[in-house]
Amino acid sequence: MNLMKYKHILLLFAFIALLSFITFYRYMTLLPHENSVSKPKQTIDLFTEEKTVSSETEVYLREIYTICEEYDLGCKNETIIKGSARAVLDNISEEELKLKYPIEAGWEVIWQGNKVILQQAHSGLCLLHRERWHLAPDDSDSKVVVYLGPSEIGTSGGIVQETNILLEELPFELQDRIRNRTMEFIKWDELIGTLDSLDE
């Protein structure tokens, strides 16, 4: 009679014991084991060795020009630095190089193994391509204009000289050559002579 009276209490204790066992079992199976296949992740060393110019490092000075670079004219001017100008760069760090050749002044420090390139970007065209000119139509496609630079850069070099030569008054062959930008000059005198003949 007394057992029947406390039957529901005994069932409650049995249920609590079972629940505790299941909880404990789950906890133990989720713990990492010493012989587990997974290994802790290795920390990545964020500190890399700072680059420094040694006496064996070859240092080059390179000049590039924005328009020449844009149209891939292949006219990089690169020279190796020697003598006292080179000696002062020994044992200088990458950060010190960047301070000496700042990005604000158009410089870029490029490391290529045991070679360092100090590259400076200039606006416009290089000295070679500044001595090139080509004929093309003006914006209204009515008059002949002289543009600075080789024909492949189009109008990017800017107008050097406007003329009063009307395209429609020229022979068709010359009109096509001017519109297709195939009349290019490397001597100013030849250019002027051509303009004079077209103006006759």
GROMACS .gro file of C-alpha atoms in nm:
model
  200
    1MET     CA    1   0.000   0.000   0.000
    2ASN     CA    2   0.282   0.236   0.093
    3LEU     CA    3   0.470   0.143  -0.229
    4MET     CA    4   0.173   0.237  -0.443
    5LYS     CA    5   0.153   0.567  -0.261
    6TYR     CA    6   0.510   0.667  -0.363
    7LYS     CA    7   0.505   0.505  -0.706
    8HIS     CA    8   0.487   0.836  -0.892
    9ILE     CA    9   0.785   0.972  -0.691
   10LEU     CA   10   0.994   0.663  -0.779
   11LEU     CA   11   0.905   0.703  -1.146
   12LEU     CA   12   1.014   1.067  -1.132
   13PHE     CA   13   1.352   0.972  -0.980
   14ALA     CA   14   1.400   0.702  -1.245
   15PHE     CA   15   1.324   0.953  -1.521
   16ILE     CA   16   1.569   1.209  -1.374
   17ALA     CA   17   1.840   0.940  -1.348
   18LEU     CA   18   1.789   0.838  -1.714
   19LEU     CA   19   1.795   1.200  -1.829
   20SER     CA   20   2.116   1.264  -1.633
   21PHE     CA   21   2.281   0.957  -1.784
   22ILE     CA   22   2.192   1.065  -2.140
   23THR     CA   23   2.317   1.418  -2.077
   24PHE     CA   24   2.646   1.293  -1.929
   25TYR     CA   25   2.696   1.048  -2.217
   26ARG     CA   26   2.643   1.322  -2.479
   27TYR     CA   27   2.884   1.552  -2.298
   28MET     CA   28   3.157   1.286  -2.285
   29THR     CA   29   3.125   1.195  -2.653
   30LEU     CA   30   3.158   1.558  -2.760
   31LEU     CA   31   3.485   1.613  -2.570
   32PRO     CA   32   3.799   1.611  -2.791
   33HIS     CA   33   4.015   1.301  -2.752
   34GLU     CA   34   4.391   1.305  -2.720
   35ASN     CA   35   4.435   1.062  -3.010
   36SER     CA   36   4.184   1.241  -3.228
   37VAL     CA   37   4.271   1.276  -3.598
   38SER     CA   38   4.200   1.648  -3.602
   39LYS     CA   39   4.491   1.858  -3.483
   40PRO     CA   40   4.477   2.209  -3.351
   41LYS     CA   41   4.522   2.474  -3.617
   42GLN     CA   42   4.868   2.617  -3.638
   43THR     CA   43   4.897   2.990  -3.593
   44ILE     CA   44   5.015   3.184  -3.896
   45ASP     CA   45   5.313   3.406  -3.844
   46LEU     CA   46   5.208   3.744  -3.978
   47PHE     CA   47   5.555   3.891  -3.946
   48THR     CA   48   5.766   3.843  -4.258
   49GLU     CA   49   6.130   3.932  -4.289
   50GLU     CA   50   6.176   4.291  -4.401
   51LYS     CA   51   6.346   4.331  -4.739
   52THR     CA   52   6.679   4.513  -4.732
   53VAL     CA   53   6.910   4.622  -5.013
   54SER     CA   54   7.239   4.435  -4.986
   55SER     CA   55   7.564   4.493  -5.172
   56GLU     CA   56   7.459   4.210  -5.409
   57THR     CA   57   7.123   4.370  -5.496
   58GLU     CA   58   7.095   4.518  -5.843
   59VAL     CA   59   6.911   4.851  -5.833
   60TYR     CA   60   6.756   4.996  -6.148
   61LEU     CA   61   6.597   5.332  -6.220
   62ARG     CA   62   6.298   5.313  -6.456
   63GLU     CA   63   6.094   5.597  -6.605
   64ILE     CA   64   5.750   5.534  -6.751
   65TYR     CA   65   5.507   5.774  -6.918
   66THR     CA   66   5.131   5.750  -6.868
   67ILE     CA   67   5.022   5.772  -7.233
   68CYS     CA   68   5.297   5.539  -7.352
   69GLU     CA   69   5.193   5.289  -7.084
   70GLU     CA   70   4.823   5.322  -7.165
   71TYR     CA   71   4.883   5.236  -7.532
   72ASP     CA   72   5.161   4.984  -7.459
   73LEU     CA   73   5.421   5.161  -7.675
   74GLY     CA   74   5.700   4.966  -7.502
   75CYS     CA   75   5.926   5.259  -7.427
   76LYS     CA   76   6.033   5.202  -7.065
   77ASN     CA   77   6.364   5.373  -6.994
   78GLU     CA   78   6.556   5.153  -6.748
   79THR     CA   79   6.914   5.203  -6.632
   80ILE     CA   80   7.119   5.032  -6.360
   81ILE     CA   81   7.238   5.255  -6.077
   82LYS     CA   82   7.614   5.240  -6.015
   83GLY     CA   83   7.889   5.418  -5.826
   84SER     CA   84   7.828   5.645  -5.529
   85ALA     CA   85   7.455   5.678  -5.609
   86ARG     CA   86   7.428   5.301  -5.569
   87ALA     CA   87   7.653   5.277  -5.262
   88VAL     CA   88   7.426   5.502  -5.054
   89LEU     CA   89   7.143   5.248  -5.095
   90ASP     CA   90   7.330   4.962  -4.923
   91ASN     CA   91   7.156   4.826  -4.611
   92ILE     CA   92   6.849   5.043  -4.669
   93SER     CA   93   6.516   4.877  -4.588
   94GLU     CA   94   6.207   4.860  -4.806
   95GLU     CA   95   6.029   5.111  -4.583
   96GLU     CA   96   6.323   5.352  -4.602
   97LEU     CA   97   6.324   5.317  -4.982
   98LYS     CA   98   5.955   5.405  -4.993
   99LEU     CA   99   6.023   5.714  -4.783
  100LYS     CA  100   6.312   5.814  -5.009
  101TYR     CA  101   6.107   5.745  -5.324
  102PRO     CA  102   5.747   5.832  -5.219
  103ILE     CA  103   5.438   5.723  -5.408
  104GLU     CA  104   5.312   6.084  -5.389
  105ALA     CA  105   5.592   6.184  -5.628
  106GLY     CA  106   5.500   5.907  -5.873
  107TRP     CA  107   5.750   5.650  -5.745
  108GLU     CA  108   5.698   5.277  -5.704
  109VAL     CA  109   5.946   5.038  -5.543
  110ILE     CA  110   5.936   4.700  -5.720
  111TRP     CA  111   6.121   4.397  -5.579
  112GLN     CA  112   6.210   4.112  -5.817
  113GLY     CA  113   6.421   3.862  -5.623
  114ASN     CA  114   6.768   4.015  -5.597
  115LYS     CA  115   6.668   4.311  -5.813
  116VAL     CA  116   6.499   4.635  -5.709
  117ILE     CA  117   6.339   4.872  -5.959
  118LEU     CA  118   6.279   5.233  -5.858
  119GLN     CA  119   6.007   5.329  -6.104
  120GLN     CA  120   5.878   5.681  -6.156
  121ALA     CA  121   5.568   5.762  -6.361
  122HIS     CA  122   5.551   6.085  -6.563
  123SER     CA  123   5.249   6.229  -6.738
  124GLY     CA  124   5.221   6.243  -7.115
  125LEU     CA  125   5.459   6.093  -7.370
  126CYS     CA  126   5.825   5.993  -7.346
  127LEU     CA  127   6.096   6.195  -7.524
  128LEU     CA  128   6.093   5.960  -7.823
  129HIS     CA  129   5.717   5.970  -7.883
  130ARG     CA  130   5.702   6.346  -7.824
  131GLU     CA  131   5.896   6.373  -8.148
  132ARG     CA  132   5.616   6.207  -8.347
  133TRP     CA  133   5.315   6.372  -8.509
  134HIS     CA  134   5.022   6.255  -8.716
  135LEU     CA  135   4.742   6.408  -8.921
  136ALA     CA  136   4.376   6.348  -8.841
  137PRO     CA  137   4.039   6.521  -8.888
  138ASP     CA  138   3.918   6.774  -8.633
  139ASP     CA  139   3.610   6.710  -8.416
  140SER     CA  140   3.379   6.826  -8.695
  141ASP     CA  141   3.552   6.596  -8.949
  142SER     CA  142   3.600   6.893  -9.180
  143LYS     CA  143   3.957   7.023  -9.131
  144VAL     CA  144   4.301   6.866  -9.098
  145VAL     CA  145   4.462   6.882  -8.754
  146VAL     CA  146   4.813   6.790  -8.635
  147TYR     CA  147   4.818   6.573  -8.322
  148LEU     CA  148   5.117   6.502  -8.100
  149GLY     CA  149   5.242   6.144  -8.081
  150PRO     CA  150   5.215   5.834  -8.298
  151SER     CA  151   4.886   5.760  -8.472
  152GLU     CA  152   4.791   5.469  -8.241
  153ILE     CA  153   4.732   5.706  -7.948
  154GLY     CA  154   4.467   5.902  -8.138
  155THR     CA  155   4.388   6.240  -7.982
  156SER     CA  156   4.546   6.159  -7.642
  157GLY     CA  157   4.862   6.358  -7.718
  158GLY     CA  158   4.664   6.672  -7.782
  159ILE     CA  159   4.644   6.912  -8.075
  160VAL     CA  160   4.974   7.064  -8.190
  161GLN     CA  161   4.843   7.267  -8.479
  162GLU     CA  162   4.507   7.340  -8.637
  163THR     CA  163   4.492   7.410  -9.009
  164ASN     CA  164   4.247   7.559  -9.257
  165ILE     CA  165   4.290   7.264  -9.492
  166LEU     CA  166   3.946   7.126  -9.576
  167LEU     CA  167   3.928   6.747  -9.601
  168GLU     CA  168   3.661   6.752  -9.872
  169GLU     CA  169   3.891   6.949 -10.103
  170LEU     CA  170   4.163   6.683 -10.087
  171PRO     CA  171   4.186   6.380 -10.319
  172PHE     CA  172   3.992   6.078 -10.184
  173GLU     CA  173   4.312   5.881 -10.124
  174LEU     CA  174   4.451   6.157  -9.897
  175GLN     CA  175   4.117   6.193  -9.718
  176ASP     CA  176   4.122   5.820  -9.638
  177ARG     CA  177   4.483   5.832  -9.516
  178ILE     CA  178   4.408   6.126  -9.286
  179ARG     CA  179   4.088   5.971  -9.153
  180ASN     CA  180   4.269   5.640  -9.096
  181ARG     CA  181   4.561   5.823  -8.929
  182THR     CA  182   4.825   5.671  -9.154
  183MET     CA  183   5.010   5.997  -9.216
  184GLU     CA  184   5.269   5.999  -8.939
  185PHE     CA  185   5.590   6.203  -8.920
  186ILE     CA  186   5.916   6.186  -8.723
  187LYS     CA  187   6.057   6.510  -8.868
  188TRP     CA  188   5.882   6.841  -8.817
  189ASP     CA  189   6.016   6.985  -9.143
  190GLU     CA  190   5.858   6.698  -9.339
  191LEU     CA  191   5.528   6.758  -9.162
  192ILE     CA  192   5.530   7.129  -9.247
  193GLY     CA  193   5.624   7.050  -9.608
  194THR     CA  194   5.331   6.806  -9.633
  195LEU     CA  195   5.087   7.063  -9.489
  196ASP     CA  196   5.210   7.323  -9.738
  197SER     CA  197   5.152   7.081 -10.027
  198LEU     CA  198   4.805   6.996  -9.902
  199ASP     CA  199   4.720   7.366  -9.874
  200GLU     CA  200   4.807   7.445 -10.234
   0.00000   0.00000   0.00000
